[in-house]
Tab-separated table of C-alpha atoms in Angstrom:
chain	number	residue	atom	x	y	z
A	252	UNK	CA	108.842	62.810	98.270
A	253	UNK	CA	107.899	64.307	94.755
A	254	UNK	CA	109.937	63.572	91.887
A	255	UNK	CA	111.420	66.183	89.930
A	256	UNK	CA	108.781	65.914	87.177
A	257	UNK	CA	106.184	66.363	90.192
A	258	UNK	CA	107.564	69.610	91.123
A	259	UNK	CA	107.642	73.049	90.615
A	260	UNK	CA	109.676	76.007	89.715
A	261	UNK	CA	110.549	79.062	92.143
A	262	UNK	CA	108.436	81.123	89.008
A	263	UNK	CA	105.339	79.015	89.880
A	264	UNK	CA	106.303	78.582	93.453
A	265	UNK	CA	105.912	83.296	93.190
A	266	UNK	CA	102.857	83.033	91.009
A	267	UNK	CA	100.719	81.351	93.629
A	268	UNK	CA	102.374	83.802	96.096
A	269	UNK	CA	101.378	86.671	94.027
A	270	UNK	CA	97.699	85.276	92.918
A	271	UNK	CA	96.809	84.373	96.704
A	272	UNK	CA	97.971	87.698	97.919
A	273	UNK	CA	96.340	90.035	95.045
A	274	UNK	CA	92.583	89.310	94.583
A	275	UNK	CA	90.086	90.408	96.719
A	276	UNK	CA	91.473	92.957	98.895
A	277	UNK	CA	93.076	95.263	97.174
A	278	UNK	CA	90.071	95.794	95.015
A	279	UNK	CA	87.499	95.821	97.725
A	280	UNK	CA	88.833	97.029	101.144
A	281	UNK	CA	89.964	101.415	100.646
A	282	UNK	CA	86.181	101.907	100.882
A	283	UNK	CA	85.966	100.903	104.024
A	284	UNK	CA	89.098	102.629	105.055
A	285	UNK	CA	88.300	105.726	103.717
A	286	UNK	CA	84.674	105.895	106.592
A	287	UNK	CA	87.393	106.552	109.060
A	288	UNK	CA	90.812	107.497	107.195
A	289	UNK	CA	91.252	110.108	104.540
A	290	UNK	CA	94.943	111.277	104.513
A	291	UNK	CA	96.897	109.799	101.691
A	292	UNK	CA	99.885	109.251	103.920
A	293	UNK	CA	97.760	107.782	106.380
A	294	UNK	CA	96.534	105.109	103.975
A	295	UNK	CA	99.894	104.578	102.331
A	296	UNK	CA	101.151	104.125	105.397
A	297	UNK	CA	98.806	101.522	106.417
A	298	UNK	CA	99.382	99.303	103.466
A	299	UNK	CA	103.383	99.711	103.573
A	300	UNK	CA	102.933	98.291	107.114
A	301	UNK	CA	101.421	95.498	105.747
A	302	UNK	CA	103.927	94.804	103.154
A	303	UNK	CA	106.529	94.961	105.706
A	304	UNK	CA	104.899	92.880	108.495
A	305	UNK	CA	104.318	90.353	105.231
A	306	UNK	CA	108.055	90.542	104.062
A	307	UNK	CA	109.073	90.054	107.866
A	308	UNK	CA	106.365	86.842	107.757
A	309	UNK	CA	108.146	85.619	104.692
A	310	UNK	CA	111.220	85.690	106.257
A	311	UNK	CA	110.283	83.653	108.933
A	312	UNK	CA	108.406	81.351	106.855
A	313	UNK	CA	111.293	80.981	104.292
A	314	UNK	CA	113.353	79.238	107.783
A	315	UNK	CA	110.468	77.081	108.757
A	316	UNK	CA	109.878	75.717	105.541
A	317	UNK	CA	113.167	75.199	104.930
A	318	UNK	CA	113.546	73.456	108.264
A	319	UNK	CA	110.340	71.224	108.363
A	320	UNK	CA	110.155	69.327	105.149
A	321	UNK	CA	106.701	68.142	103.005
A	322	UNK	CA	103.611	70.120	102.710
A	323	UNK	CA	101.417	71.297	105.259
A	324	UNK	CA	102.805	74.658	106.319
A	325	UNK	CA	101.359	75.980	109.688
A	326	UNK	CA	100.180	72.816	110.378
A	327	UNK	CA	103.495	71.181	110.512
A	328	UNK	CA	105.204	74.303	112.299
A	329	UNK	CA	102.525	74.178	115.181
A	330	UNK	CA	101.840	70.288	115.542
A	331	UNK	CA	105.828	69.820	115.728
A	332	UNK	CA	106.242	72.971	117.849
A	333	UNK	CA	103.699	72.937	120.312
A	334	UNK	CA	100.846	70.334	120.480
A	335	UNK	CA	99.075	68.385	118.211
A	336	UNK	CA	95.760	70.436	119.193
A	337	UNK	CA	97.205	73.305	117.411
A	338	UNK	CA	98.228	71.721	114.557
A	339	UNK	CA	94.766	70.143	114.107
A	340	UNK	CA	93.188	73.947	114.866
A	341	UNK	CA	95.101	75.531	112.628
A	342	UNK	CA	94.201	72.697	109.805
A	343	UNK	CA	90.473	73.565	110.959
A	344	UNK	CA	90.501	76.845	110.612
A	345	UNK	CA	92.391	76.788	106.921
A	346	UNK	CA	89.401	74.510	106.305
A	347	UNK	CA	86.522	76.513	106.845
A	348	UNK	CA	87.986	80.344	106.602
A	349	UNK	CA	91.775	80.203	106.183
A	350	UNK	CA	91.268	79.060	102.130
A	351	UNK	CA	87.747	78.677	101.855
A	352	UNK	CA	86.425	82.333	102.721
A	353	UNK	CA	88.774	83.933	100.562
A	354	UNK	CA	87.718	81.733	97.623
A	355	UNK	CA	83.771	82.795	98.667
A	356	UNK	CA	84.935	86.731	99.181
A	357	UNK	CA	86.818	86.844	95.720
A	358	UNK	CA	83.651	85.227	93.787
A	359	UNK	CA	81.612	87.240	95.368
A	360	UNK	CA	83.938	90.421	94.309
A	361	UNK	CA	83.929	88.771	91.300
A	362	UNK	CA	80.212	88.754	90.918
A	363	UNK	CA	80.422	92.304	92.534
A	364	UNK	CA	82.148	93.831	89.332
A	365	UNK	CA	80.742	92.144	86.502
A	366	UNK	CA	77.216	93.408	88.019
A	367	UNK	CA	78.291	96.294	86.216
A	368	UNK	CA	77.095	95.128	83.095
A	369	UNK	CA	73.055	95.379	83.292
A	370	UNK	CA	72.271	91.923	83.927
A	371	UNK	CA	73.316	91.174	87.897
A	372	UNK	CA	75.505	88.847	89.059
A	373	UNK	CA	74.658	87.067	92.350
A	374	UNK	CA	75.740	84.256	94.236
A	375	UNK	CA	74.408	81.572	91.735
A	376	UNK	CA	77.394	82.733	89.559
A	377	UNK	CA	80.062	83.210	92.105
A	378	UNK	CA	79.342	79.159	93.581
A	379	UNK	CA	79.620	78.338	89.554
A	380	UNK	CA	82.601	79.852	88.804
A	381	UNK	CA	83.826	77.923	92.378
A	382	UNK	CA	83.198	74.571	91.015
A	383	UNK	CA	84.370	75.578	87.842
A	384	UNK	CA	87.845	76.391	88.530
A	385	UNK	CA	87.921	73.187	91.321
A	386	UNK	CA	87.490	71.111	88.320
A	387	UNK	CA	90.128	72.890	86.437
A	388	UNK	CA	92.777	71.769	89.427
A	389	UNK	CA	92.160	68.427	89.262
A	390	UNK	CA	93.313	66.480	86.538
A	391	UNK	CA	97.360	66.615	87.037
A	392	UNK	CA	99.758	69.196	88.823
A	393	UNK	CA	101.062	70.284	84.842
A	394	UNK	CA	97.545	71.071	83.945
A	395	UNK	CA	97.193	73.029	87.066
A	396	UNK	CA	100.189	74.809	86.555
A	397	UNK	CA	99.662	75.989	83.360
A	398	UNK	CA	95.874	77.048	84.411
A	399	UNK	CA	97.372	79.239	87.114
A	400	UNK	CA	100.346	80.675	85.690
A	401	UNK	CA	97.955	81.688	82.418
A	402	UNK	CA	95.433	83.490	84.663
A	403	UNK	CA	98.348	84.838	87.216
A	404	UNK	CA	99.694	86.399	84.181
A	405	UNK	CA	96.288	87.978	83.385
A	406	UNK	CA	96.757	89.223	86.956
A	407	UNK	CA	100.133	90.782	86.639
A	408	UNK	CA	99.928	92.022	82.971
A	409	UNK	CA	96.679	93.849	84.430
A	410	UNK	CA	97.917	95.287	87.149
A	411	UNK	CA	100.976	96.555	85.566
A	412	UNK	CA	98.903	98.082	82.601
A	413	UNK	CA	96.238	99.623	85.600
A	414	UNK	CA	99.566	101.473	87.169
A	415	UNK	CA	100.971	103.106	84.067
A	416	UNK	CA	97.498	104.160	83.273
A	417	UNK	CA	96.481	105.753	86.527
A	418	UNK	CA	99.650	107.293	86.913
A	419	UNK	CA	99.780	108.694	83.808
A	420	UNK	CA	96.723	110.097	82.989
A	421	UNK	CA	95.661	112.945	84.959
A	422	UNK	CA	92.859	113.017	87.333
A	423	UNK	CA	89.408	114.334	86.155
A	424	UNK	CA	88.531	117.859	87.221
A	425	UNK	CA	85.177	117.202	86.918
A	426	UNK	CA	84.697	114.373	89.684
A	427	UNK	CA	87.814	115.359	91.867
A	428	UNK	CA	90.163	112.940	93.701
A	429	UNK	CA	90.723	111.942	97.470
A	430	UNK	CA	93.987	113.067	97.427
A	431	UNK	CA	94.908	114.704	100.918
A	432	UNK	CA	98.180	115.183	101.282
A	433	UNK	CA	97.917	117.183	104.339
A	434	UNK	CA	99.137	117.306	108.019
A	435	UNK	CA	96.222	115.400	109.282
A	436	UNK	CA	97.772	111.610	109.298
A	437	UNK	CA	99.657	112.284	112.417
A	438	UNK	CA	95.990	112.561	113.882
A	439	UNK	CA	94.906	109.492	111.914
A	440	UNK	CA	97.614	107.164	112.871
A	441	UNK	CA	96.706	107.245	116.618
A	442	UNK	CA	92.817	106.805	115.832
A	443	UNK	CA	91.733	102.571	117.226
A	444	UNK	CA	90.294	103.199	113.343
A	445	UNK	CA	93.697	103.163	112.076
A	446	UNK	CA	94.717	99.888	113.678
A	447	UNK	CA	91.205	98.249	112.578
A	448	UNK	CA	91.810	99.032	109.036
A	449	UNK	CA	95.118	97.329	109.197
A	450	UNK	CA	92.907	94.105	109.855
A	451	UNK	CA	91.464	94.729	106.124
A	452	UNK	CA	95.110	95.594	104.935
A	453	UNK	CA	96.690	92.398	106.554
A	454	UNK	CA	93.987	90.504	104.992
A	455	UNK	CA	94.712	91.766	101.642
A	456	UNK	CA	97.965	90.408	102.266
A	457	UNK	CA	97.499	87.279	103.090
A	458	UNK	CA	98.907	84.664	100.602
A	459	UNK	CA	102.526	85.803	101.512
A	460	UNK	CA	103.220	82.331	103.377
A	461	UNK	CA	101.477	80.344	100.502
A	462	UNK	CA	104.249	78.984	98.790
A	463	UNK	CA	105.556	77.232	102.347
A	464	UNK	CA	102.082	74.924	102.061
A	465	UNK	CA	103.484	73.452	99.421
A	466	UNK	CA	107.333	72.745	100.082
A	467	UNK	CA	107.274	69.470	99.199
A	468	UNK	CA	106.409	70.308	95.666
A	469	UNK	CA	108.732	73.029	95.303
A	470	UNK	CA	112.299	72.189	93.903
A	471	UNK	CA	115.176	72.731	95.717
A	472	UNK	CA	113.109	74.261	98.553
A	473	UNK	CA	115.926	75.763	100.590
A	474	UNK	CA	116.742	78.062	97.737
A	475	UNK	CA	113.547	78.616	95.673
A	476	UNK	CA	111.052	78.762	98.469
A	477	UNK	CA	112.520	81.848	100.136
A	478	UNK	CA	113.471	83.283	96.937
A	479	UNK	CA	109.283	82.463	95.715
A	480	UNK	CA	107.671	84.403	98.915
A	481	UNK	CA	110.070	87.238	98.795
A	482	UNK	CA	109.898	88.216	95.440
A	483	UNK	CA	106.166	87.453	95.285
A	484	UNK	CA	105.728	90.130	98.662
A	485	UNK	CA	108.204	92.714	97.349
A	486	UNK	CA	106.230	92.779	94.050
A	487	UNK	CA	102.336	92.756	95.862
A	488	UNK	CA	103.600	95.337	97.843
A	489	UNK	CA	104.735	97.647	95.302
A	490	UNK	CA	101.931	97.176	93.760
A	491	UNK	CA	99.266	97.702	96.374
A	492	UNK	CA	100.566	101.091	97.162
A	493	UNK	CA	100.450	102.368	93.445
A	494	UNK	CA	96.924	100.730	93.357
A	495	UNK	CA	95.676	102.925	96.053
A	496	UNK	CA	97.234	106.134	94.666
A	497	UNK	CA	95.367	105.168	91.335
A	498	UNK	CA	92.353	104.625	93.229
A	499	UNK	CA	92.279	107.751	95.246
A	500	UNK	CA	93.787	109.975	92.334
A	501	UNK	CA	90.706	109.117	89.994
A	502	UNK	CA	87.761	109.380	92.364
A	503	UNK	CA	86.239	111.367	95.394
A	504	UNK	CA	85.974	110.287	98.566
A	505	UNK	CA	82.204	110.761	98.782
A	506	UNK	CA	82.766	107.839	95.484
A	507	UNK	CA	84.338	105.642	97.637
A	508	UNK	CA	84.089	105.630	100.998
A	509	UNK	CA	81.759	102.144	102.131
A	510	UNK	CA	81.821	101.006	98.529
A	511	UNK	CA	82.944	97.446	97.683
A	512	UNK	CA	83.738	98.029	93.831
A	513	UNK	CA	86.100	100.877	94.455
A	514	UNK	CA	88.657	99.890	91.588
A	515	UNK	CA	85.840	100.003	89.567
A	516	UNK	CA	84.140	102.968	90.680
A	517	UNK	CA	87.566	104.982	89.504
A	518	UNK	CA	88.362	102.875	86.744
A	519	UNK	CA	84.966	104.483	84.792
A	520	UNK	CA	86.284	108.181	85.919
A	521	UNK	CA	89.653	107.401	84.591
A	522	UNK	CA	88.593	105.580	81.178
A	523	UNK	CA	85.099	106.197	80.599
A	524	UNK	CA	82.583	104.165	81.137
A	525	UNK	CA	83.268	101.850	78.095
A	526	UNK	CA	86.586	101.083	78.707
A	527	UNK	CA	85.962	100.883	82.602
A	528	UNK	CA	83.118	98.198	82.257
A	529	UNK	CA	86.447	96.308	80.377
A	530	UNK	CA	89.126	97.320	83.446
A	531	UNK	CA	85.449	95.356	85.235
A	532	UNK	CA	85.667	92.728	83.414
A	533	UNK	CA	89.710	91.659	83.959
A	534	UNK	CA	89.277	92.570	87.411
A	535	UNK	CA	86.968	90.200	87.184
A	536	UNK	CA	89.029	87.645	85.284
A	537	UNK	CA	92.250	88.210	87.855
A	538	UNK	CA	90.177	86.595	90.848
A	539	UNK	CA	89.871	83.389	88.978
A	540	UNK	CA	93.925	83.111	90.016
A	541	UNK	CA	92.948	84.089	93.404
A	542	UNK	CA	90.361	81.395	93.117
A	543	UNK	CA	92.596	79.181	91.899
A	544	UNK	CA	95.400	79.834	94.264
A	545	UNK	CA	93.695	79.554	97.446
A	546	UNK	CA	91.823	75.821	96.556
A	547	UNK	CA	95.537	74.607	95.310
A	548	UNK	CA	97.190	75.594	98.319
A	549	UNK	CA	94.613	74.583	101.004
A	550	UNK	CA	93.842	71.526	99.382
A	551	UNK	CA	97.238	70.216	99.897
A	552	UNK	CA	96.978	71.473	103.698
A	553	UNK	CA	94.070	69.468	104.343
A	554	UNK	CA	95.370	66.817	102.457
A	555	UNK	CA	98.190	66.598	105.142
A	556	UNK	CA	95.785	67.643	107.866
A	557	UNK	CA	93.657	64.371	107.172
A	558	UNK	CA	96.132	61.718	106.793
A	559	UNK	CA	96.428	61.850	110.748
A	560	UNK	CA	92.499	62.612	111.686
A	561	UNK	CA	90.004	60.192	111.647
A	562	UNK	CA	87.331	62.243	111.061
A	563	UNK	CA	88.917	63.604	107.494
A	564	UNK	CA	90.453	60.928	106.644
A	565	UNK	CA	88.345	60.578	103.410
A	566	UNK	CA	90.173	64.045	102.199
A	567	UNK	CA	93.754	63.089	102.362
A	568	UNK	CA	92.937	60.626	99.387
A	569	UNK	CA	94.570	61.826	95.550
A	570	UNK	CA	93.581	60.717	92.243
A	571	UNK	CA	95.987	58.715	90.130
A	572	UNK	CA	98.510	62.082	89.421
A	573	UNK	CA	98.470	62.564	93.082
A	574	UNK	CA	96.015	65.523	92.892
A	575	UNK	CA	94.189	65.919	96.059
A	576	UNK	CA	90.739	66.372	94.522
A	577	UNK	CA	88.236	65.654	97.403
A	578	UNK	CA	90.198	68.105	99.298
A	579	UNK	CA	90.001	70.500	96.800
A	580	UNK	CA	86.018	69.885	96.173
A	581	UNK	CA	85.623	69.979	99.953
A	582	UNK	CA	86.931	73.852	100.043
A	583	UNK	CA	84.791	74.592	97.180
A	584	UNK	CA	81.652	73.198	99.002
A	585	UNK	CA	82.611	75.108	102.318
A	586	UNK	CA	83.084	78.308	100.057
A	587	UNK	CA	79.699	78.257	98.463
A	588	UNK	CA	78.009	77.229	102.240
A	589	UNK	CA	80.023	80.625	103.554
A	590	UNK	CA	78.458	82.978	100.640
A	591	UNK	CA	74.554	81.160	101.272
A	592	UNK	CA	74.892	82.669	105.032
A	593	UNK	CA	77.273	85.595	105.465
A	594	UNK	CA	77.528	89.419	104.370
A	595	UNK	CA	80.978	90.338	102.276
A	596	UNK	CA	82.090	92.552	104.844
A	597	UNK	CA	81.430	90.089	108.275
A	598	UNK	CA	83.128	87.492	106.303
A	599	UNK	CA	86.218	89.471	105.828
A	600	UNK	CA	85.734	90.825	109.173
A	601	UNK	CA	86.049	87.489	110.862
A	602	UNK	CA	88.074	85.952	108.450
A	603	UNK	CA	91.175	88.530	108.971
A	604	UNK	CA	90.668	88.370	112.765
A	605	UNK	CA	90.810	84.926	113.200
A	606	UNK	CA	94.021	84.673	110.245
A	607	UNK	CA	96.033	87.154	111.855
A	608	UNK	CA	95.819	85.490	115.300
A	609	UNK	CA	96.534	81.904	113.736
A	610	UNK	CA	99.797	83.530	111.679
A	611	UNK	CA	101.033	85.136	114.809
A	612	UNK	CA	100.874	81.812	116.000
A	613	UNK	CA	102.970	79.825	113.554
A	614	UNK	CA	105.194	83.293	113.205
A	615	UNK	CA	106.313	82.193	117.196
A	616	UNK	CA	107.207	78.771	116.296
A	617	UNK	CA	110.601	80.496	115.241
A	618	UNK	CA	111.814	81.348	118.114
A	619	UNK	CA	111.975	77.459	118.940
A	620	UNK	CA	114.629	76.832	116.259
A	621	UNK	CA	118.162	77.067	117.406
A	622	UNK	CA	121.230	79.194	115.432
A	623	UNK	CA	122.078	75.642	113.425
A	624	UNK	CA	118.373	75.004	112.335
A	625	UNK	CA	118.243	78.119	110.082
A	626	UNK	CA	119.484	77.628	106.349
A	627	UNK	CA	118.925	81.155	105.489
A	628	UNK	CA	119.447	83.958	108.358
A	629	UNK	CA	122.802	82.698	110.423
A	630	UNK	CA	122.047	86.126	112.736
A	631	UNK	CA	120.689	86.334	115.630
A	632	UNK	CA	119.414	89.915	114.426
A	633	UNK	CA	116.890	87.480	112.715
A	634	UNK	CA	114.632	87.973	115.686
A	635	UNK	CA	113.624	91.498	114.823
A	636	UNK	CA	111.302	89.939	112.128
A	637	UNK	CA	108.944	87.817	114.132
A	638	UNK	CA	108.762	90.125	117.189
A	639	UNK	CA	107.867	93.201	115.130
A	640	UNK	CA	105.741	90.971	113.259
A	641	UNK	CA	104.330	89.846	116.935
A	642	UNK	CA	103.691	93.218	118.679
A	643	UNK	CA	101.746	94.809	115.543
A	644	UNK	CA	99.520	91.778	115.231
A	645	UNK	CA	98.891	91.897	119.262
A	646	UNK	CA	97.790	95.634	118.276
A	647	UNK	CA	95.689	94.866	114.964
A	648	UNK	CA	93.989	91.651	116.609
A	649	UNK	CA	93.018	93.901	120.569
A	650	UNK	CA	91.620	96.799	118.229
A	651	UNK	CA	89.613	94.076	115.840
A	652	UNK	CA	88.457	92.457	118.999
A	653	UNK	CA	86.993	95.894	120.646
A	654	UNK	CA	85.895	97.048	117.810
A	655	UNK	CA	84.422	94.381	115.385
A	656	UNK	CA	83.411	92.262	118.961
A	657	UNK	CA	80.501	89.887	117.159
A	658	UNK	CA	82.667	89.402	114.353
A	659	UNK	CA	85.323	88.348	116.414
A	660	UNK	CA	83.179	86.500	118.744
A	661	UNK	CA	81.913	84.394	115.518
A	662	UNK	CA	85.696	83.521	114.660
A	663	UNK	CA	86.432	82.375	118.073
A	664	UNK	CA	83.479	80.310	117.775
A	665	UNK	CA	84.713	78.270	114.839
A	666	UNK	CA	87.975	78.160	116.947
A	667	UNK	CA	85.836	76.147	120.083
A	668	UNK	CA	84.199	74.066	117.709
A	669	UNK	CA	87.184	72.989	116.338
A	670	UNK	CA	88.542	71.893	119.923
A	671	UNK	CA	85.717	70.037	120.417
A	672	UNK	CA	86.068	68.182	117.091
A	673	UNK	CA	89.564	67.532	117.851
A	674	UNK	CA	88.494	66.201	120.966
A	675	UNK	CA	85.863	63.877	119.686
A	676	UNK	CA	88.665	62.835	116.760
A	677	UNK	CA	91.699	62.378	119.109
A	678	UNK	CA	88.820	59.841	120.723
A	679	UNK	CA	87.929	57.995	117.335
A	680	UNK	CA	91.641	57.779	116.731
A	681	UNK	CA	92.644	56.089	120.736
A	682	UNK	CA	89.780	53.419	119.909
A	683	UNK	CA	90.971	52.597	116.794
A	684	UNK	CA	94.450	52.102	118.031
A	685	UNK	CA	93.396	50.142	121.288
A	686	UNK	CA	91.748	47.410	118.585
């Protein structure tokens, strides 16, 4: 158990929320919303679905990590629930796409909007900035900290300065907006293309169950860890919706539609293309807490994840400060491996399908703990969060799957490789115990 001067604040504890959850998606995925769905309310609806299915998740998360004690998250909730199998999938999968693609797909956004300078950023840059930031986590948990808070502010200060600007200024005449405020969403919302961009939404909130990897480093868990992802998914969602209305008040359709940059392609139509190649640049500079976030938090998952597999084992070893550095290098390796041999969009493709399944299945653990077990909702009305959470991720994942099939198909592929790893571990592990 971490002492009190190994732990962290509910104000960190929200910071990692918030810099796992904003980063890469918000920034990235409208343009490919907008090839299928152009209604305004169509598209805020989609993303205040996601902020609710996230709050819902947080709820539920806020009980389990409450309940199971130490770090390790889903991987606790499922080896403990159900079987060890799941536990050591869901460890897998957090390995090679649950932490590591979203550290590849933000430095490759990253890369993405600073290519708007003349000089073009590619992949060499987004695996250096990788390595760059690992380093940064791994000298002591107050050094970390105080790296992520500083560049989580960045993130917050900037988005809060990008809403009062796009809302206040008025759109240009001269380039015209994609605001449709029209009749046409209750069309929209019953289009399979509405419930396959939700898969783009959900990823760009994922991070809301963050905090719960690292419970054991949180003080006095049972009140700051649900107080962390709550006010850390209140405030992304917020957010995300004023985001979009920026984005679609300050550029056309034709502008954005299959565009990767779109913050930035509005950001130039709202501010001119000086001051836009600067909103570029801390755009830019935000995803370095999304970086940072996602290595801190799966690090310390596969930390736990290895300290009962034989073939990790050499990961759940810390430095001196307890810092779980070959963890941490490991997701950064993975990371640059995934940018070498993957396009931005597959990668998020895949990596949201295969997320949203593994959530749903850590969201069911719940239902396994009895009225005494929960600290925080006494209720039995608590159910309404997991099953709502349940039947729209049944809906986003059967869409994904008919729609996005080799994408899919390449997710459940890492899934059967990790079964037979597990296999070939739980093996290694019997032999050693038999000796």
């Amino acid at each position: 158990m971490s002492t009190s001067s190994h732990q962290i604040g509910w104000k960190t504890a929200a910071a990692i929320v918030v810099s796992n959850m904003i980063g890469t998606g918000i920034f990235t995925t409208l343009g490919f919303q907008l090839s299928d769905i152009t209604n305004t309310y169509s598209i805020f609806l989609l993303w205040a679905i996601g902020g609710i299915l996230a709050l819902f998740g947080a709820f539920c998360y806020a009980e389990l990590g409450s309940h199971f004690k130490g770090n390790g998250g889903d991987f606790i909730y499922l080896k403990e629930t159900y079987h060890p199998l799941f536990g050591y999938l869901i460890s897998w999968i957090s390995l090679i796409i649950g932490f590591s693609s979203p550290v590849a797909l933000a430095a490759l956004a990253m890369s993405k909007y600073l290519s708007v300078f003349d000089y073009t950023f590619g992949n060499g840059f987004a695996i250096a900035a990788i390595f760059l930031i690992a380093f940064m986590l791994s000298f002591s948990l107050k050094a970390s900290g105080r790296f992520h808070n500083f560049f989580t502010f960045i993130k917050v200060a900037f988005i809060i300065v990008l809403i009062v600007l796009g809302v206040g200024l008025s759109g240009s005449s001269h380039t015209g907006n994609s605001l449709n405020f029209g009749d046409g969403w209750q069309h929209e919302i019953m289009l399979p293309a509405f419930a396959t961009s939700l898969v783009f939404v959900t990823y760009s909130y994922t991070g809301w169950n963050s905090a719960s990897y690292i419970a054991g480093e949180i003080k006095d868990v049972q009140k700051n860890l649900p107080k962390s992802l709550i006010i850390g998914t209140v405030f992304v969602t917020v957010s995300y919706i004023l985001v979009n209305y920026i984005m679609l008040k300050h550029a056309p359709v034709s502008q954005l539609a299959g565009k990767e940059d779109v913050m930035g392609e509005a950001a130039v139509n709202m501010l001119g293309l000086s001051f836009g190649k600067i909103v570029n640049i801390f755009i830019a500079l935000q995803l370095i807490a999304t970086i940072s976030g996602y290595l801190w938090v799966g690090s310390r998952l596969t930390q736990a994840f290895a300290r009962d597999s034989y073939l990790w084992k050499p990961l759940s070893k810390g430095n001196e400060k307890g810092i779980p550095v070959r963890a941490i290098f490991a997701h950064a390796v993975i990371a640059a491996i995934i940018i070498l041999t993957g396009s931005f969009k597959e990668i998020f493709v895949y990596t949201a399908f295969i997320l949203q399944l593994f959530a749903s299945l850590a969201i069911s653990t719940v239902y396994f703990l009895k009225k005494e077990d929960r600290r925080i909702f006494r209720s039995n009305a608590f159910y309404i969060f997991p099953t709502v959470f349940l039947l729209f991720s049944g809906y986003i994942l059967y869409f994904t799957l008919i729609h996005n099939p080799r994408e899919s198909v390449i997710g459940l592929g890492i899934v059967a490789v990790g079964i037979v790893l597990y296999l070939i571990d739980r093996r290694y592990v019997k032999k050693a115990e038999d000796l």
